[in-house]
């Protein structure tokens, strides 16, 4: 038993001397070496847990209320006052009628009496009405688009007087100059009575009658 212990001590010493010599040749310090028991110890790994932070900012939805101020467009009579409502004799030419609309709208005309026609502007925001009407009627000027809210409208009237008729006179008698005539009655006439006139044979010259019933 003593011999075996001695052999073990010598063997261990020999190993230590050999390892020391090897470590010196390799530049290894014995103080850097862990004891053999350290190889059997549990290794503790410290892990730093960093909470995950979402780098993407939370999306905030915003609704932007867009308010547009809308103004109604205006249709303007650009010709002389009163030209939108005219009365003409048959075969007569109307005075030129001009309309325009503001706010970028487009203007149009409908129900125009026969014989009249429209000259539109290049941009469509103005029109001119001219011609010789053959009938009476109420026309409509309308404007749409641009700042017009829906359809803006104005109206005008063209009146063509009917062809006048003189009618016939009854109740007359043959009288001498300076005498008083019997009652004369006019019938079958078309249009307003403007005046009465009288003449003496051979009826080449007519004179207005100052008063009549």
PDB file of C-alpha atoms in Angstrom:
ATOM      1  CA  UNK A   1       0.000   0.000   0.000  1.00  0.00           C
ATOM      2  CA  UNK A   2       2.807   2.395   0.849  1.00  0.00           C
ATOM      3  CA  UNK A   3       4.618   1.575  -2.381  1.00  0.00           C
ATOM      4  CA  UNK A   4       1.512   2.308  -4.462  1.00  0.00           C
ATOM      5  CA  UNK A   5       0.953   5.655  -2.751  1.00  0.00           C
ATOM      6  CA  UNK A   6       4.560   6.561  -3.346  1.00  0.00           C
ATOM      7  CA  UNK A   7       4.248   5.644  -7.022  1.00  0.00           C
ATOM      8  CA  UNK A   8       1.125   7.773  -7.315  1.00  0.00           C
ATOM      9  CA  UNK A   9       2.811  10.765  -5.749  1.00  0.00           C
ATOM     10  CA  UNK A  10       5.843  10.412  -7.988  1.00  0.00           C
ATOM     11  CA  UNK A  11       3.628  10.011 -11.049  1.00  0.00           C
ATOM     12  CA  UNK A  12       1.617  13.064 -10.144  1.00  0.00           C
ATOM     13  CA  UNK A  13       4.739  15.099  -9.527  1.00  0.00           C
ATOM     14  CA  UNK A  14       6.154  13.998 -12.849  1.00  0.00           C
ATOM     15  CA  UNK A  15       2.982  15.072 -14.617  1.00  0.00           C
ATOM     16  CA  UNK A  16       3.055  18.439 -12.872  1.00  0.00           C
ATOM     17  CA  UNK A  17       6.689  19.043 -13.809  1.00  0.00           C
ATOM     18  CA  UNK A  18       5.986  18.023 -17.415  1.00  0.00           C
ATOM     19  CA  UNK A  19       2.895  20.270 -17.631  1.00  0.00           C
ATOM     20  CA  UNK A  20       4.775  23.153 -16.069  1.00  0.00           C
ATOM     21  CA  UNK A  21       7.548  22.794 -18.612  1.00  0.00           C
ATOM     22  CA  UNK A  22       5.035  22.589 -21.444  1.00  0.00           C
ATOM     23  CA  UNK A  23       3.170  25.633 -20.232  1.00  0.00           C
ATOM     24  CA  UNK A  24       6.356  27.681 -20.012  1.00  0.00           C
ATOM     25  CA  UNK A  25       7.308  26.805 -23.596  1.00  0.00           C
ATOM     26  CA  UNK A  26       3.837  27.832 -24.777  1.00  0.00           C
ATOM     27  CA  UNK A  27       3.644  30.981 -22.681  1.00  0.00           C
ATOM     28  CA  UNK A  28       0.709  29.703 -20.617  1.00  0.00           C
ATOM     29  CA  UNK A  29       0.407  30.985 -17.079  1.00  0.00           C
ATOM     30  CA  UNK A  30      -0.751  28.485 -14.520  1.00  0.00           C
ATOM     31  CA  UNK A  31      -2.808  31.204 -12.826  1.00  0.00           C
ATOM     32  CA  UNK A  32      -4.954  31.422 -15.986  1.00  0.00           C
ATOM     33  CA  UNK A  33      -5.875  27.774 -15.766  1.00  0.00           C
ATOM     34  CA  UNK A  34      -9.083  26.809 -14.071  1.00  0.00           C
ATOM     35  CA  UNK A  35      -8.976  24.022 -11.565  1.00  0.00           C
ATOM     36  CA  UNK A  36     -10.155  20.684 -12.826  1.00  0.00           C
ATOM     37  CA  UNK A  37     -13.295  20.986 -10.713  1.00  0.00           C
ATOM     38  CA  UNK A  38     -14.270  24.052 -12.747  1.00  0.00           C
ATOM     39  CA  UNK A  39     -14.819  21.891 -15.800  1.00  0.00           C
ATOM     40  CA  UNK A  40     -17.568  20.092 -13.941  1.00  0.00           C
ATOM     41  CA  UNK A  41     -19.329  23.209 -12.646  1.00  0.00           C
ATOM     42  CA  UNK A  42     -22.524  24.369 -14.342  1.00  0.00           C
ATOM     43  CA  UNK A  43     -22.005  27.328 -16.607  1.00  0.00           C
ATOM     44  CA  UNK A  44     -24.268  30.239 -15.842  1.00  0.00           C
ATOM     45  CA  UNK A  45     -25.111  32.393 -18.808  1.00  0.00           C
ATOM     46  CA  UNK A  46     -26.530  35.768 -18.003  1.00  0.00           C
ATOM     47  CA  UNK A  47     -28.852  36.951 -20.768  1.00  0.00           C
ATOM     48  CA  UNK A  48     -30.033  40.489 -20.751  1.00  0.00           C
ATOM     49  CA  UNK A  49     -33.652  40.640 -21.786  1.00  0.00           C
ATOM     50  CA  UNK A  50     -34.442  43.884 -23.520  1.00  0.00           C
ATOM     51  CA  UNK A  51     -38.130  44.596 -24.033  1.00  0.00           C
ATOM     52  CA  UNK A  52     -39.008  44.888 -27.698  1.00  0.00           C
ATOM     53  CA  UNK A  53     -39.912  48.408 -28.668  1.00  0.00           C
ATOM     54  CA  UNK A  54     -41.781  48.914 -31.860  1.00  0.00           C
ATOM     55  CA  UNK A  55     -39.828  51.557 -33.694  1.00  0.00           C
ATOM     56  CA  UNK A  56     -42.721  52.234 -36.022  1.00  0.00           C
ATOM     57  CA  UNK A  57     -44.858  55.005 -34.540  1.00  0.00           C
ATOM     58  CA  UNK A  58     -48.504  54.214 -34.117  1.00  0.00           C
ATOM     59  CA  UNK A  59     -50.400  55.352 -37.118  1.00  0.00           C
ATOM     60  CA  UNK A  60     -52.925  58.000 -36.242  1.00  0.00           C
ATOM     61  CA  UNK A  61     -55.643  58.411 -38.797  1.00  0.00           C
ATOM     62  CA  UNK A  62     -56.883  61.897 -39.249  1.00  0.00           C
ATOM     63  CA  UNK A  63     -59.829  62.897 -41.338  1.00  0.00           C
ATOM     64  CA  UNK A  64     -59.475  66.321 -42.837  1.00  0.00           C
ATOM     65  CA  UNK A  65     -62.759  68.031 -43.472  1.00  0.00           C
ATOM     66  CA  UNK A  66     -62.500  70.007 -46.664  1.00  0.00           C
ATOM     67  CA  UNK A  67     -64.954  72.846 -46.866  1.00  0.00           C
ATOM     68  CA  UNK A  68     -65.510  74.454 -50.218  1.00  0.00           C
ATOM     69  CA  UNK A  69     -67.460  77.682 -50.306  1.00  0.00           C
ATOM     70  CA  UNK A  70     -69.751  77.650 -53.323  1.00  0.00           C
ATOM     71  CA  UNK A  71     -71.383  80.725 -54.741  1.00  0.00           C
ATOM     72  CA  UNK A  72     -74.317  80.687 -57.119  1.00  0.00           C
ATOM     73  CA  UNK A  73     -73.483  81.975 -60.572  1.00  0.00           C
ATOM     74  CA  UNK A  74     -75.177  85.088 -61.926  1.00  0.00           C
ATOM     75  CA  UNK A  75     -76.799  85.489 -65.328  1.00  0.00           C
ATOM     76  CA  UNK A  76     -76.471  89.084 -66.475  1.00  0.00           C
ATOM     77  CA  UNK A  77     -78.331  90.979 -69.183  1.00  0.00           C
ATOM     78  CA  UNK A  78     -75.509  92.849 -70.925  1.00  0.00           C
ATOM     79  CA  UNK A  79     -77.625  94.600 -73.555  1.00  0.00           C
ATOM     80  CA  UNK A  80     -79.788  97.644 -72.878  1.00  0.00           C
ATOM     81  CA  UNK A  81     -82.352  97.440 -70.107  1.00  0.00           C
ATOM     82  CA  UNK A  82     -85.667  96.136 -71.397  1.00  0.00           C
ATOM     83  CA  UNK A  83     -84.226  94.295 -74.369  1.00  0.00           C
ATOM     84  CA  UNK A  84     -85.014  90.977 -72.685  1.00  0.00           C
ATOM     85  CA  UNK A  85     -88.742  91.744 -73.071  1.00  0.00           C
ATOM     86  CA  UNK A  86     -89.592  93.244 -76.458  1.00  0.00           C
ATOM     87  CA  UNK A  87     -92.636  93.868 -78.600  1.00  0.00           C
ATOM     88  CA  UNK A  88     -92.188  94.181 -82.357  1.00  0.00           C
ATOM     89  CA  UNK A  89     -94.432  94.520 -85.349  1.00  0.00           C
ATOM     90  CA  UNK A  90     -94.718  91.639 -87.829  1.00  0.00           C
ATOM     91  CA  UNK A  91     -91.547  91.533 -89.901  1.00  0.00           C
ATOM     92  CA  UNK A  92     -89.754  93.760 -87.421  1.00  0.00           C
ATOM     93  CA  UNK A  93     -86.224  93.081 -86.179  1.00  0.00           C
ATOM     94  CA  UNK A  94     -85.653  92.809 -82.435  1.00  0.00           C
ATOM     95  CA  UNK A  95     -83.031  94.869 -80.678  1.00  0.00           C
ATOM     96  CA  UNK A  96     -79.961  92.716 -79.993  1.00  0.00           C
ATOM     97  CA  UNK A  97     -80.130  90.794 -76.701  1.00  0.00           C
ATOM     98  CA  UNK A  98     -76.911  89.886 -74.859  1.00  0.00           C
ATOM     99  CA  UNK A  99     -76.529  87.589 -71.859  1.00  0.00           C
ATOM    100  CA  UNK A 100     -73.481  86.341 -69.948  1.00  0.00           C
ATOM    101  CA  UNK A 101     -72.777  84.186 -66.885  1.00  0.00           C
ATOM    102  CA  UNK A 102     -69.966  84.474 -64.348  1.00  0.00           C
ATOM    103  CA  UNK A 103     -68.186  81.814 -62.297  1.00  0.00           C
ATOM    104  CA  UNK A 104     -67.018  79.738 -65.251  1.00  0.00           C
ATOM    105  CA  UNK A 105     -70.510  78.536 -66.140  1.00  0.00           C
ATOM    106  CA  UNK A 106     -71.911  77.707 -69.576  1.00  0.00           C
ATOM    107  CA  UNK A 107     -74.980  79.534 -70.853  1.00  0.00           C
ATOM    108  CA  UNK A 108     -77.706  78.277 -73.201  1.00  0.00           C
ATOM    109  CA  UNK A 109     -81.133  79.336 -74.448  1.00  0.00           C
ATOM    110  CA  UNK A 110     -84.290  77.305 -75.037  1.00  0.00           C
ATOM    111  CA  UNK A 111     -87.834  77.901 -76.335  1.00  0.00           C
ATOM    112  CA  UNK A 112     -86.645  80.723 -78.540  1.00  0.00           C
ATOM    113  CA  UNK A 113     -89.427  82.001 -80.861  1.00  0.00           C
ATOM    114  CA  UNK A 114     -89.077  81.092 -84.534  1.00  0.00           C
ATOM    115  CA  UNK A 115     -87.097  83.545 -86.607  1.00  0.00           C
ATOM    116  CA  UNK A 116     -84.562  84.247 -83.865  1.00  0.00           C
ATOM    117  CA  UNK A 117     -81.151  82.631 -83.554  1.00  0.00           C
ATOM    118  CA  UNK A 118     -78.271  82.584 -81.100  1.00  0.00           C
ATOM    119  CA  UNK A 119     -74.603  83.511 -81.485  1.00  0.00           C
ATOM    120  CA  UNK A 120     -72.610  81.849 -78.667  1.00  0.00           C
ATOM    121  CA  UNK A 121     -69.265  83.093 -77.397  1.00  0.00           C
ATOM    122  CA  UNK A 122     -66.096  81.013 -77.852  1.00  0.00           C
ATOM    123  CA  UNK A 123     -65.973  80.104 -74.145  1.00  0.00           C
ATOM    124  CA  UNK A 124     -69.693  79.388 -73.940  1.00  0.00           C
ATOM    125  CA  UNK A 125     -70.232  81.913 -71.149  1.00  0.00           C
ATOM    126  CA  UNK A 126     -72.142  84.462 -73.253  1.00  0.00           C
ATOM    127  CA  UNK A 127     -74.762  84.526 -76.017  1.00  0.00           C
ATOM    128  CA  UNK A 128     -76.304  87.046 -78.386  1.00  0.00           C
ATOM    129  CA  UNK A 129     -79.890  86.781 -79.681  1.00  0.00           C
ATOM    130  CA  UNK A 130     -80.834  88.467 -82.954  1.00  0.00           C
ATOM    131  CA  UNK A 131     -83.324  88.028 -85.771  1.00  0.00           C
ATOM    132  CA  UNK A 132     -86.845  88.702 -86.973  1.00  0.00           C
ATOM    133  CA  UNK A 133     -89.397  86.805 -84.878  1.00  0.00           C
ATOM    134  CA  UNK A 134     -92.391  85.287 -86.637  1.00  0.00           C
ATOM    135  CA  UNK A 135     -94.237  84.423 -83.432  1.00  0.00           C
ATOM    136  CA  UNK A 136     -94.503  85.438 -79.817  1.00  0.00           C
ATOM    137  CA  UNK A 137     -92.968  83.368 -77.049  1.00  0.00           C
ATOM    138  CA  UNK A 138     -91.214  83.155 -73.687  1.00  0.00           C
ATOM    139  CA  UNK A 139     -87.602  82.009 -73.907  1.00  0.00           C
ATOM    140  CA  UNK A 140     -85.413  80.629 -71.104  1.00  0.00           C
ATOM    141  CA  UNK A 141     -81.758  81.415 -70.436  1.00  0.00           C
ATOM    142  CA  UNK A 142     -80.051  78.706 -68.356  1.00  0.00           C
ATOM    143  CA  UNK A 143     -76.538  78.400 -66.944  1.00  0.00           C
ATOM    144  CA  UNK A 144     -74.771  75.313 -65.600  1.00  0.00           C
ATOM    145  CA  UNK A 145     -71.252  74.285 -64.520  1.00  0.00           C
ATOM    146  CA  UNK A 146     -68.592  76.377 -62.845  1.00  0.00           C
ATOM    147  CA  UNK A 147     -69.886  77.768 -59.567  1.00  0.00           C
ATOM    148  CA  UNK A 148     -73.506  77.376 -60.639  1.00  0.00           C
ATOM    149  CA  UNK A 149     -75.491  75.451 -58.064  1.00  0.00           C
ATOM    150  CA  UNK A 150     -77.585  73.127 -60.201  1.00  0.00           C
ATOM    151  CA  UNK A 151     -79.111  75.164 -63.022  1.00  0.00           C
ATOM    152  CA  UNK A 152     -79.672  78.908 -62.864  1.00  0.00           C
ATOM    153  CA  UNK A 153     -82.438  80.285 -65.088  1.00  0.00           C
ATOM    154  CA  UNK A 154     -83.937  83.582 -66.212  1.00  0.00           C
ATOM    155  CA  UNK A 155     -86.678  84.172 -68.764  1.00  0.00           C
ATOM    156  CA  UNK A 156     -87.509  86.778 -71.359  1.00  0.00           C
ATOM    157  CA  UNK A 157     -90.482  87.520 -73.590  1.00  0.00           C
ATOM    158  CA  UNK A 158     -90.714  88.352 -77.265  1.00  0.00           C
ATOM    159  CA  UNK A 159     -94.111  89.601 -78.411  1.00  0.00           C
ATOM    160  CA  UNK A 160     -94.989  89.957 -82.077  1.00  0.00           C
ATOM    161  CA  UNK A 161     -97.990  92.174 -82.582  1.00  0.00           C
ATOM    162  CA  UNK A 162    -100.590  90.624 -84.868  1.00  0.00           C
ATOM    163  CA  UNK A 163    -101.013  92.022 -88.364  1.00  0.00           C
ATOM    164  CA  UNK A 164    -103.366  94.953 -88.144  1.00  0.00           C
ATOM    165  CA  UNK A 165    -106.674  95.038 -89.926  1.00  0.00           C
ATOM    166  CA  UNK A 166    -108.605  98.244 -90.442  1.00  0.00           C
ATOM    167  CA  UNK A 167    -111.987  96.535 -90.308  1.00  0.00           C
ATOM    168  CA  UNK A 168    -115.090  98.150 -91.728  1.00  0.00           C
ATOM    169  CA  UNK A 169    -117.235 101.162 -90.819  1.00  0.00           C
ATOM    170  CA  UNK A 170    -121.020 101.047 -90.799  1.00  0.00           C
ATOM    171  CA  UNK A 171    -123.737 103.634 -90.258  1.00  0.00           C
ATOM    172  CA  UNK A 172    -122.403 106.269 -92.636  1.00  0.00           C
ATOM    173  CA  UNK A 173    -124.600 108.265 -94.988  1.00  0.00           C
ATOM    174  CA  UNK A 174    -124.014 110.676 -97.785  1.00  0.00           C
ATOM    175  CA  UNK A 175    -124.087 114.148 -96.365  1.00  0.00           C
ATOM    176  CA  UNK A 176    -123.251 117.659 -97.506  1.00  0.00           C
ATOM    177  CA  UNK A 177    -120.145 119.442 -96.348  1.00  0.00           C
ATOM    178  CA  UNK A 178    -120.657 121.011 -92.969  1.00  0.00           C
ATOM    179  CA  UNK A 179    -123.498 118.674 -92.008  1.00  0.00           C
ATOM    180  CA  UNK A 180    -123.387 116.252 -89.086  1.00  0.00           C
ATOM    181  CA  UNK A 181    -122.984 112.592 -89.923  1.00  0.00           C
ATOM    182  CA  UNK A 182    -124.901 109.795 -88.314  1.00  0.00           C
ATOM    183  CA  UNK A 183    -123.085 107.462 -85.894  1.00  0.00           C
ATOM    184  CA  UNK A 184    -120.278 105.446 -87.453  1.00  0.00           C
ATOM    185  CA  UNK A 185    -119.327 102.019 -86.002  1.00  0.00           C
ATOM    186  CA  UNK A 186    -116.029 100.210 -86.553  1.00  0.00           C
ATOM    187  CA  UNK A 187    -116.045  96.395 -86.579  1.00  0.00           C
ATOM    188  CA  UNK A 188    -113.726  93.559 -87.580  1.00  0.00           C
ATOM    189  CA  UNK A 189    -110.539  95.452 -86.896  1.00  0.00           C
ATOM    190  CA  UNK A 190    -107.325  93.820 -85.563  1.00  0.00           C
ATOM    191  CA  UNK A 191    -105.060  95.835 -83.273  1.00  0.00           C
ATOM    192  CA  UNK A 192    -105.548  98.971 -81.263  1.00  0.00           C
ATOM    193  CA  UNK A 193    -107.323 101.969 -82.745  1.00  0.00           C
ATOM    194  CA  UNK A 194    -104.717 104.689 -83.029  1.00  0.00           C
ATOM    195  CA  UNK A 195    -106.883 107.477 -84.497  1.00  0.00           C
ATOM    196  CA  UNK A 196    -109.830 108.283 -86.669  1.00  0.00           C
ATOM    197  CA  UNK A 197    -109.504 110.312 -89.867  1.00  0.00           C
ATOM    198  CA  UNK A 198    -111.912 111.927 -92.276  1.00  0.00           C
ATOM    199  CA  UNK A 199    -111.718 113.032 -95.884  1.00  0.00           C
ATOM    200  CA  UNK A 200    -113.882 114.704 -98.481  1.00  0.00           C
ATOM    201  CA  UNK A 201    -114.366 113.279-101.937  1.00  0.00           C
ATOM    202  CA  UNK A 202    -112.253 112.549-103.885  1.00  0.00           C
ATOM    203  CA  UNK A 203    -110.591 111.389-100.559  1.00  0.00           C
ATOM    204  CA  UNK A 204    -107.082 112.394-101.489  1.00  0.00           C
ATOM    205  CA  UNK A 205    -106.315 114.130 -98.192  1.00  0.00           C
ATOM    206  CA  UNK A 206    -107.154 112.788 -94.735  1.00  0.00           C
ATOM    207  CA  UNK A 207    -107.500 114.818 -91.553  1.00  0.00           C
ATOM    208  CA  UNK A 208    -107.339 113.460 -87.997  1.00  0.00           C
ATOM    209  CA  UNK A 209    -110.554 113.591 -86.011  1.00  0.00           C
ATOM    210  CA  UNK A 210    -109.754 115.180 -82.680  1.00  0.00           C
ATOM    211  CA  UNK A 211    -112.352 113.348 -80.612  1.00  0.00           C
ATOM    212  CA  UNK A 212    -114.104 110.069 -81.083  1.00  0.00           C
ATOM    213  CA  UNK A 213    -116.008 107.626 -78.940  1.00  0.00           C
TER     214      UNK A 213
END
